[in-house]
PDB file of C-alpha atoms in Angstrom:
ATOM      1  CA  UNK A 152    -166.280 212.702 -18.494  1.00 66.00           C
ATOM      2  CA  UNK A 153    -164.192 215.855 -18.508  1.00 80.00           C
ATOM      3  CA  UNK A 154    -160.476 215.058 -19.182  1.00 76.00           C
ATOM      4  CA  UNK A 155    -159.271 217.502 -16.542  1.00 82.00           C
ATOM      5  CA  UNK A 156    -161.444 215.922 -13.941  1.00 84.00           C
ATOM      6  CA  UNK A 157    -160.069 212.530 -14.872  1.00 82.00           C
ATOM      7  CA  UNK A 158    -156.520 213.795 -14.644  1.00 79.00           C
ATOM      8  CA  UNK A 159    -157.198 215.326 -11.242  1.00 83.00           C
ATOM      9  CA  UNK A 160    -158.736 212.108  -9.998  1.00 85.00           C
ATOM     10  CA  UNK A 161    -155.691 210.154 -11.283  1.00 84.00           C
ATOM     11  CA  UNK A 162    -153.172 212.493  -9.632  1.00 84.00           C
ATOM     12  CA  UNK A 163    -154.998 213.114  -6.379  1.00 89.00           C
ATOM     13  CA  UNK A 164    -153.882 209.905  -4.557  1.00 89.00           C
ATOM     14  CA  UNK A 165    -150.211 210.369  -5.335  1.00 87.00           C
ATOM     15  CA  UNK A 166    -150.308 214.024  -4.335  1.00 88.00           C
ATOM     16  CA  UNK A 167    -152.060 213.123  -1.116  1.00 91.00           C
ATOM     17  CA  UNK A 168    -149.472 210.488  -0.227  1.00 88.00           C
ATOM     18  CA  UNK A 169    -146.585 212.857  -1.060  1.00 87.00           C
ATOM     19  CA  UNK A 170    -148.098 215.566   1.120  1.00 88.00           C
ATOM     20  CA  UNK A 171    -148.746 213.132   4.010  1.00 89.00           C
ATOM     21  CA  UNK A 172    -145.222 211.717   3.959  1.00 86.00           C
ATOM     22  CA  UNK A 173    -143.620 215.218   3.639  1.00 86.00           C
ATOM     23  CA  UNK A 174    -145.659 216.554   6.575  1.00 87.00           C
ATOM     24  CA  UNK A 175    -144.825 213.614   8.783  1.00 87.00           C
ATOM     25  CA  UNK A 176    -141.071 213.852   8.165  1.00 86.00           C
ATOM     26  CA  UNK A 177    -139.793 215.710  11.254  1.00 83.00           C
ATOM     27  CA  UNK A 178    -136.059 215.439  10.930  1.00 88.00           C
ATOM     28  CA  UNK A 179    -134.637 215.764   7.402  1.00 87.00           C
ATOM     29  CA  UNK A 180    -137.215 216.821   4.911  1.00 84.00           C
ATOM     30  CA  UNK A 181    -136.270 216.504   1.269  1.00 85.00           C
ATOM     31  CA  UNK A 182    -136.278 219.673  -0.732  1.00 87.00           C
ATOM     32  CA  UNK A 183    -139.579 220.382  -2.402  1.00 85.00           C
ATOM     33  CA  UNK A 184    -137.780 220.919  -5.699  1.00 91.00           C
ATOM     34  CA  UNK A 185    -136.444 217.336  -5.601  1.00 88.00           C
ATOM     35  CA  UNK A 186    -139.923 215.934  -4.725  1.00 86.00           C
ATOM     36  CA  UNK A 187    -141.542 217.747  -7.580  1.00 87.00           C
ATOM     37  CA  UNK A 188    -138.843 216.697  -9.986  1.00 92.00           C
ATOM     38  CA  UNK A 189    -139.160 213.046  -8.959  1.00 88.00           C
ATOM     39  CA  UNK A 190    -142.979 213.188  -9.272  1.00 87.00           C
ATOM     40  CA  UNK A 191    -142.845 214.676 -12.762  1.00 89.00           C
ATOM     41  CA  UNK A 192    -140.159 212.225 -13.923  1.00 92.00           C
ATOM     42  CA  UNK A 193    -142.403 209.385 -12.759  1.00 88.00           C
ATOM     43  CA  UNK A 194    -145.343 210.972 -14.645  1.00 86.00           C
ATOM     44  CA  UNK A 195    -143.188 211.334 -17.773  1.00 90.00           C
ATOM     45  CA  UNK A 196    -142.095 207.694 -17.568  1.00 91.00           C
ATOM     46  CA  UNK A 197    -145.703 206.558 -17.500  1.00 87.00           C
ATOM     47  CA  UNK A 198    -146.557 208.693 -20.457  1.00 87.00           C
ATOM     48  CA  UNK A 199    -143.586 207.414 -22.484  1.00 92.00           C
ATOM     49  CA  UNK A 200    -144.444 203.857 -21.646  1.00 89.00           C
ATOM     50  CA  UNK A 201    -148.053 204.354 -22.706  1.00 85.00           C
ATOM     51  CA  UNK A 202    -147.008 205.869 -26.041  1.00 88.00           C
ATOM     52  CA  UNK A 203    -144.548 203.050 -26.701  1.00 89.00           C
ATOM     53  CA  UNK A 204    -147.195 200.469 -25.789  1.00 84.00           C
ATOM     54  CA  UNK A 205    -149.752 202.059 -28.135  1.00 83.00           C
ATOM     55  CA  UNK A 206    -147.283 202.223 -31.013  1.00 85.00           C
ATOM     56  CA  UNK A 207    -146.243 198.550 -30.542  1.00 83.00           C
ATOM     57  CA  UNK A 208    -149.855 197.513 -30.379  1.00 81.00           C
ATOM     58  CA  UNK A 209    -150.572 199.228 -33.722  1.00 84.00           C
ATOM     59  CA  UNK A 210    -147.435 197.721 -35.337  1.00 83.00           C
ATOM     60  CA  UNK A 211    -147.711 194.191 -33.958  1.00 81.00           C
ATOM     61  CA  UNK A 212    -151.494 193.958 -33.871  1.00 75.00           C
ATOM     62  CA  UNK A 213    -153.390 191.563 -31.656  1.00 64.00           C
ATOM     63  CA  UNK A 214    -150.358 189.485 -30.714  1.00 62.00           C
ATOM     64  CA  UNK A 215    -148.976 192.281 -28.512  1.00 58.00           C
ATOM     65  CA  UNK A 216    -152.273 193.232 -26.811  1.00 57.00           C
ATOM     66  CA  UNK A 217    -151.845 192.186 -23.121  1.00 61.00           C
ATOM     67  CA  UNK A 218    -155.393 193.136 -22.056  1.00 62.00           C
ATOM     68  CA  UNK A 219    -156.904 189.841 -23.199  1.00 56.00           C
TER      69      UNK A 219
END
């Protein structure tokens, strides 16, 4: 499957939730800049964690694999 399609499908639920919550906030909306920054920091933390996990799996072998 196309990688961009998979990325869009992975990001769509969080973008939909952020949009819904932002639209429903009637009194003190957070600045969009802060919301975007928080979203991308969360995305970055997932990517870093995935990379660290992959490296540790390669270094430690099967003993670190948590999928089984």
